[in-house]
JSON list of C-alpha atoms in Angstrom, two decimals:
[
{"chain": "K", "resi": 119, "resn": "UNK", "atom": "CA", "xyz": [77.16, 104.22, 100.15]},
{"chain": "K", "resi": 120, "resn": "UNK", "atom": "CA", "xyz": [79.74, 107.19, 99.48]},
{"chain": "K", "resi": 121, "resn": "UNK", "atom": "CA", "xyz": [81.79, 107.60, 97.02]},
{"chain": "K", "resi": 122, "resn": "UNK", "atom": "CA", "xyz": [85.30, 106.09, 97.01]},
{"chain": "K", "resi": 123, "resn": "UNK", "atom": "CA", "xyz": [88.62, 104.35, 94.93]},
{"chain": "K", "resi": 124, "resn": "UNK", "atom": "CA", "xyz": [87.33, 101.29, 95.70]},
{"chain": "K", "resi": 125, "resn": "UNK", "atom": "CA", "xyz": [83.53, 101.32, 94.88]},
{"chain": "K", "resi": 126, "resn": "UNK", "atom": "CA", "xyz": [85.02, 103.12, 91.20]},
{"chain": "K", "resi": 127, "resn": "UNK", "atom": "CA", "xyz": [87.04, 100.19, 90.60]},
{"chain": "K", "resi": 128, "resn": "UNK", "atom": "CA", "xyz": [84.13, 97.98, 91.59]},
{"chain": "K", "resi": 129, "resn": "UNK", "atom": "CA", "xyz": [81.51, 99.62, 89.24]},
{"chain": "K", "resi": 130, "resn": "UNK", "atom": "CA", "xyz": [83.69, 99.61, 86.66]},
{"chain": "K", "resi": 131, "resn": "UNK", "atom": "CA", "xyz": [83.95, 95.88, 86.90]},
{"chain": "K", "resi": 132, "resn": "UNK", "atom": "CA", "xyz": [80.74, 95.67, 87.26]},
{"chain": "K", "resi": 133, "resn": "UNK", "atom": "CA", "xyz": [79.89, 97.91, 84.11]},
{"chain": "K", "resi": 134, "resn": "UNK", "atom": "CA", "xyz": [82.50, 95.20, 81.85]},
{"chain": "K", "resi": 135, "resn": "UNK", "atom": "CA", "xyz": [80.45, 92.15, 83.57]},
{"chain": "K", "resi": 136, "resn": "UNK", "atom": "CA", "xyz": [77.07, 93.48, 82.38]},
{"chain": "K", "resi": 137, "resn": "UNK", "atom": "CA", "xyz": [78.74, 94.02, 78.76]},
{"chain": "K", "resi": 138, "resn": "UNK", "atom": "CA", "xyz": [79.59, 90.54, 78.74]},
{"chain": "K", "resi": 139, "resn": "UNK", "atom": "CA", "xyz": [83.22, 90.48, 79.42]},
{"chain": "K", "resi": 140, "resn": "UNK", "atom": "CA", "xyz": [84.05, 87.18, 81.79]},
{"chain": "K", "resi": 141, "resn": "UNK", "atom": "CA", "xyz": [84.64, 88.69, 85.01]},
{"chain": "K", "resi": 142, "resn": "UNK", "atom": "CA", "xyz": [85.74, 85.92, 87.16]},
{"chain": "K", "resi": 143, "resn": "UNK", "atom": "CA", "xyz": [86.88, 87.78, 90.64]},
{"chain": "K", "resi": 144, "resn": "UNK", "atom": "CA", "xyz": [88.09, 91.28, 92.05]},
{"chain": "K", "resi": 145, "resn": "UNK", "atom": "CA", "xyz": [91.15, 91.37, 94.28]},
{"chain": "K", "resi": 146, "resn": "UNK", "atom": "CA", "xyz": [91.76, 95.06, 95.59]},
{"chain": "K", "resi": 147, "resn": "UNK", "atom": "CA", "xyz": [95.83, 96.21, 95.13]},
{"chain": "K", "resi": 148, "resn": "UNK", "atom": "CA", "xyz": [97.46, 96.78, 97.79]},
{"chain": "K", "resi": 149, "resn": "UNK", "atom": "CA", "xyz": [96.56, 95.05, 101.33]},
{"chain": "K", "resi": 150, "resn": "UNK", "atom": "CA", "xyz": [98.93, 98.28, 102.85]},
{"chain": "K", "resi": 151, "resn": "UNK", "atom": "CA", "xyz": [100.81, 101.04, 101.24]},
{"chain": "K", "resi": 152, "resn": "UNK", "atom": "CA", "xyz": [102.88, 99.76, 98.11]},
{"chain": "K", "resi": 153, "resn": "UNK", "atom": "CA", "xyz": [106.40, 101.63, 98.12]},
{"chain": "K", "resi": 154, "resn": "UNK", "atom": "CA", "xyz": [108.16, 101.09, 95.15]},
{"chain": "K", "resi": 155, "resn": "UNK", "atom": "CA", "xyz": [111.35, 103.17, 93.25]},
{"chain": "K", "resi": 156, "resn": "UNK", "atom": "CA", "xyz": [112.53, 104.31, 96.60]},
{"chain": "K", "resi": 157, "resn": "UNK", "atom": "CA", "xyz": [109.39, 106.46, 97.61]},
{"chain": "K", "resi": 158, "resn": "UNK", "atom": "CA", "xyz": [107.11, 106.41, 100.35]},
{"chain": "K", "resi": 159, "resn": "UNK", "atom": "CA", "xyz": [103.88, 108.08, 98.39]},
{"chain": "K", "resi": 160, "resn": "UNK", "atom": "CA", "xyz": [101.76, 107.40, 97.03]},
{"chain": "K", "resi": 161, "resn": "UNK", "atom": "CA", "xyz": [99.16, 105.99, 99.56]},
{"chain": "K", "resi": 162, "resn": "UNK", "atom": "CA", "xyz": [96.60, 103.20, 98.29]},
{"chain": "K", "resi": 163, "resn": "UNK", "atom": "CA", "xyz": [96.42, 100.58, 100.27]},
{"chain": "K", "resi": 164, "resn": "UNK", "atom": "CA", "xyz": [93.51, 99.33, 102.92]},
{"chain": "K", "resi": 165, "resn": "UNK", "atom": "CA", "xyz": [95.93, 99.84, 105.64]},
{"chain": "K", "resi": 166, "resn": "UNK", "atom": "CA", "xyz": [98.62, 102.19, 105.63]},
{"chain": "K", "resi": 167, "resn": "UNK", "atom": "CA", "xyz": [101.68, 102.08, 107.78]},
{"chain": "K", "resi": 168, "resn": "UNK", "atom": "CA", "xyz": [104.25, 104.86, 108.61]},
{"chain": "K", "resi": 169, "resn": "UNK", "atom": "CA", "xyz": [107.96, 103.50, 107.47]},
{"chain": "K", "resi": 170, "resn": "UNK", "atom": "CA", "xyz": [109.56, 106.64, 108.79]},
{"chain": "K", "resi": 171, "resn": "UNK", "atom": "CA", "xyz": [108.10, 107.27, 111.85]},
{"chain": "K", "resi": 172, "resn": "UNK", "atom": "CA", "xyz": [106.73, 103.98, 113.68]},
{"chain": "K", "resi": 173, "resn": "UNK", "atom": "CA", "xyz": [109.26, 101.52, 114.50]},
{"chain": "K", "resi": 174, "resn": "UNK", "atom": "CA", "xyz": [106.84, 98.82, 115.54]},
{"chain": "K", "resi": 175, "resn": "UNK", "atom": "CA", "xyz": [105.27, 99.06, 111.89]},
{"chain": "K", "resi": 176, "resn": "UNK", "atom": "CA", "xyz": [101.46, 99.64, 113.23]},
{"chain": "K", "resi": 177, "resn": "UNK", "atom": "CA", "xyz": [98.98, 99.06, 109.88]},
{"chain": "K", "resi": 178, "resn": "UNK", "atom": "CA", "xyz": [96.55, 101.28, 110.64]},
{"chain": "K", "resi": 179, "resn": "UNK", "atom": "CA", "xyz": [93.04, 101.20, 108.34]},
{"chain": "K", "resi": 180, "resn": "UNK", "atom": "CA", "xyz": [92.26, 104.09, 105.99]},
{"chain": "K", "resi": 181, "resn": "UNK", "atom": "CA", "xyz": [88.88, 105.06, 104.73]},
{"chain": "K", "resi": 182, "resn": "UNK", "atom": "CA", "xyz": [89.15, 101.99, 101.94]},
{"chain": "K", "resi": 183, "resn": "UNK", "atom": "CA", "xyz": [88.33, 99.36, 104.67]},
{"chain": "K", "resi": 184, "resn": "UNK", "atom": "CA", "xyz": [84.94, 100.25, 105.03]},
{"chain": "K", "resi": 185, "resn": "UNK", "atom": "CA", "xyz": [84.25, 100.71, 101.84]},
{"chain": "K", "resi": 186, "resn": "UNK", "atom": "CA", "xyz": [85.83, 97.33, 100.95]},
{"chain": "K", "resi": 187, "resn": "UNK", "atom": "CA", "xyz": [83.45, 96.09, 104.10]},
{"chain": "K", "resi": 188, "resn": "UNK", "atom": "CA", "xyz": [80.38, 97.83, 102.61]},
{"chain": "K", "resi": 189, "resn": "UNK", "atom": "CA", "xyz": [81.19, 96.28, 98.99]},
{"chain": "K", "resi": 190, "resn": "UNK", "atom": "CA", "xyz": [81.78, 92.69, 99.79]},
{"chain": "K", "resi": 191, "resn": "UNK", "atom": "CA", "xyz": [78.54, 92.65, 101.93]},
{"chain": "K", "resi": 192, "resn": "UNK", "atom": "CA", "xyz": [76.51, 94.09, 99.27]},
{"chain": "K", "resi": 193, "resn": "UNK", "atom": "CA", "xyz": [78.37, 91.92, 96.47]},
{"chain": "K", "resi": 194, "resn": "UNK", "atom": "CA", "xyz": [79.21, 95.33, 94.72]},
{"chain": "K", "resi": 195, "resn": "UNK", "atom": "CA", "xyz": [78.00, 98.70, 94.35]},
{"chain": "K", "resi": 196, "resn": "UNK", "atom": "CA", "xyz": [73.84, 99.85, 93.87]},
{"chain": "K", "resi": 197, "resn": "UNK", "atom": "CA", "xyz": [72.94, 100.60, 90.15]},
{"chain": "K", "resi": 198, "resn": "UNK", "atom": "CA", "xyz": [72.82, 104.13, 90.87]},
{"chain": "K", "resi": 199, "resn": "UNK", "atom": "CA", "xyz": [76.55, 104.46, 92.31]},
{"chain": "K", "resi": 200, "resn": "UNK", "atom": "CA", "xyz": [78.49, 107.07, 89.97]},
{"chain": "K", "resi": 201, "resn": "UNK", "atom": "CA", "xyz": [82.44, 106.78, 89.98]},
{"chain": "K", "resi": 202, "resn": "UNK", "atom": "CA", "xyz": [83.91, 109.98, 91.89]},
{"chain": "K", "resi": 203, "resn": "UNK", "atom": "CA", "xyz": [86.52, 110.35, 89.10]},
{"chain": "K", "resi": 204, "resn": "UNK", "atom": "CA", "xyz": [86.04, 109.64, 85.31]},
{"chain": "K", "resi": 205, "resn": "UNK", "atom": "CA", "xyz": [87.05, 106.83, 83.10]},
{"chain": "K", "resi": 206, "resn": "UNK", "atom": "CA", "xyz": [90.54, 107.18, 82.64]},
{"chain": "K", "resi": 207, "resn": "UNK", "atom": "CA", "xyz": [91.98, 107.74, 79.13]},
{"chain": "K", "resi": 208, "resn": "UNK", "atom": "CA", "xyz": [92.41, 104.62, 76.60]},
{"chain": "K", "resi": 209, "resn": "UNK", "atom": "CA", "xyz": [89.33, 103.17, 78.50]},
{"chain": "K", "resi": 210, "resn": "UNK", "atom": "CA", "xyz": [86.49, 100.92, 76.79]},
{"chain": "K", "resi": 211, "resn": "UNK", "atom": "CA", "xyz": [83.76, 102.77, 78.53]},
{"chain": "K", "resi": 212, "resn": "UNK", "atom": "CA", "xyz": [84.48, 105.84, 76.72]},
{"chain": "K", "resi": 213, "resn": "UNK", "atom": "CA", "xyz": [85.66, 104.06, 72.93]},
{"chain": "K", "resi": 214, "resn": "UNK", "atom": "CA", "xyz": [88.16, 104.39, 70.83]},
{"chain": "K", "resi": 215, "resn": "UNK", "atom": "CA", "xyz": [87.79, 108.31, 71.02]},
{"chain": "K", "resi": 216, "resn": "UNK", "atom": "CA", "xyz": [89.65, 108.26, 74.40]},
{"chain": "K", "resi": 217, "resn": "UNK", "atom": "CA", "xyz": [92.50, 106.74, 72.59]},
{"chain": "K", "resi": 218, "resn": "UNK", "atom": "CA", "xyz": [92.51, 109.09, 69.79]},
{"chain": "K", "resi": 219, "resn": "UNK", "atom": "CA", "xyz": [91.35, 112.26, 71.81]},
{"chain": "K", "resi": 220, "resn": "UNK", "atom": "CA", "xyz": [92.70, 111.44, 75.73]},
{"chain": "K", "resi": 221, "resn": "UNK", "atom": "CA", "xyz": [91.23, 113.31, 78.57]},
{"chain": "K", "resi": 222, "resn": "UNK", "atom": "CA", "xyz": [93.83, 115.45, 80.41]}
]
């Protein structure tokens, strides 16, 4: 299983589960592209769709669906999955250090 936006958030649910904290579900944001304050970027949705070019509006899948495929058949990620990117700052997996001291 590669490494991708979606199996991070997953593992990182997982991680607060296993440390007790009452995880009751995981919904993925957005379904398609989420434009908001007048801006077509950025790009995080399952399915993406191209406002300025495609009249018809054709959603067409980005590398997240599988992924999202993969993780609901598995019912998460492996134990040995690693996040691609690093807790972000203010996080619990890193303490209160990453509010004092925030990565940049």
């Amino acid at each position: 299983m590669g490494r991708s936006p979606p199996r991070d958030l997953v593992y990182r649910a997982q991680r607060a589960r296993n440390d007790g904290i009452n995880v009751m579900g995981f919904n993925y944001w957005s379904l398609t592209d989420n434009y908001e304050w007048g801006s077509y970027t950025p790009r995080f949705g399952l399915y993406t769709v191209n406002v300025q070019t495609d009249p018809s509006l054709t959603r067409h899948a980005t590398p997240a669906v599988a992924a999202y495929r993969d993780i609901a058949r598995a019912n998460g990620v492996g134990p040995r999955y690693r996040p691609s990117r690093p807790a972000s700052w203010c996080s619990l997996v890193q303490g209160a250090r990453s509010s004092v001291d925030p990565v940049r």
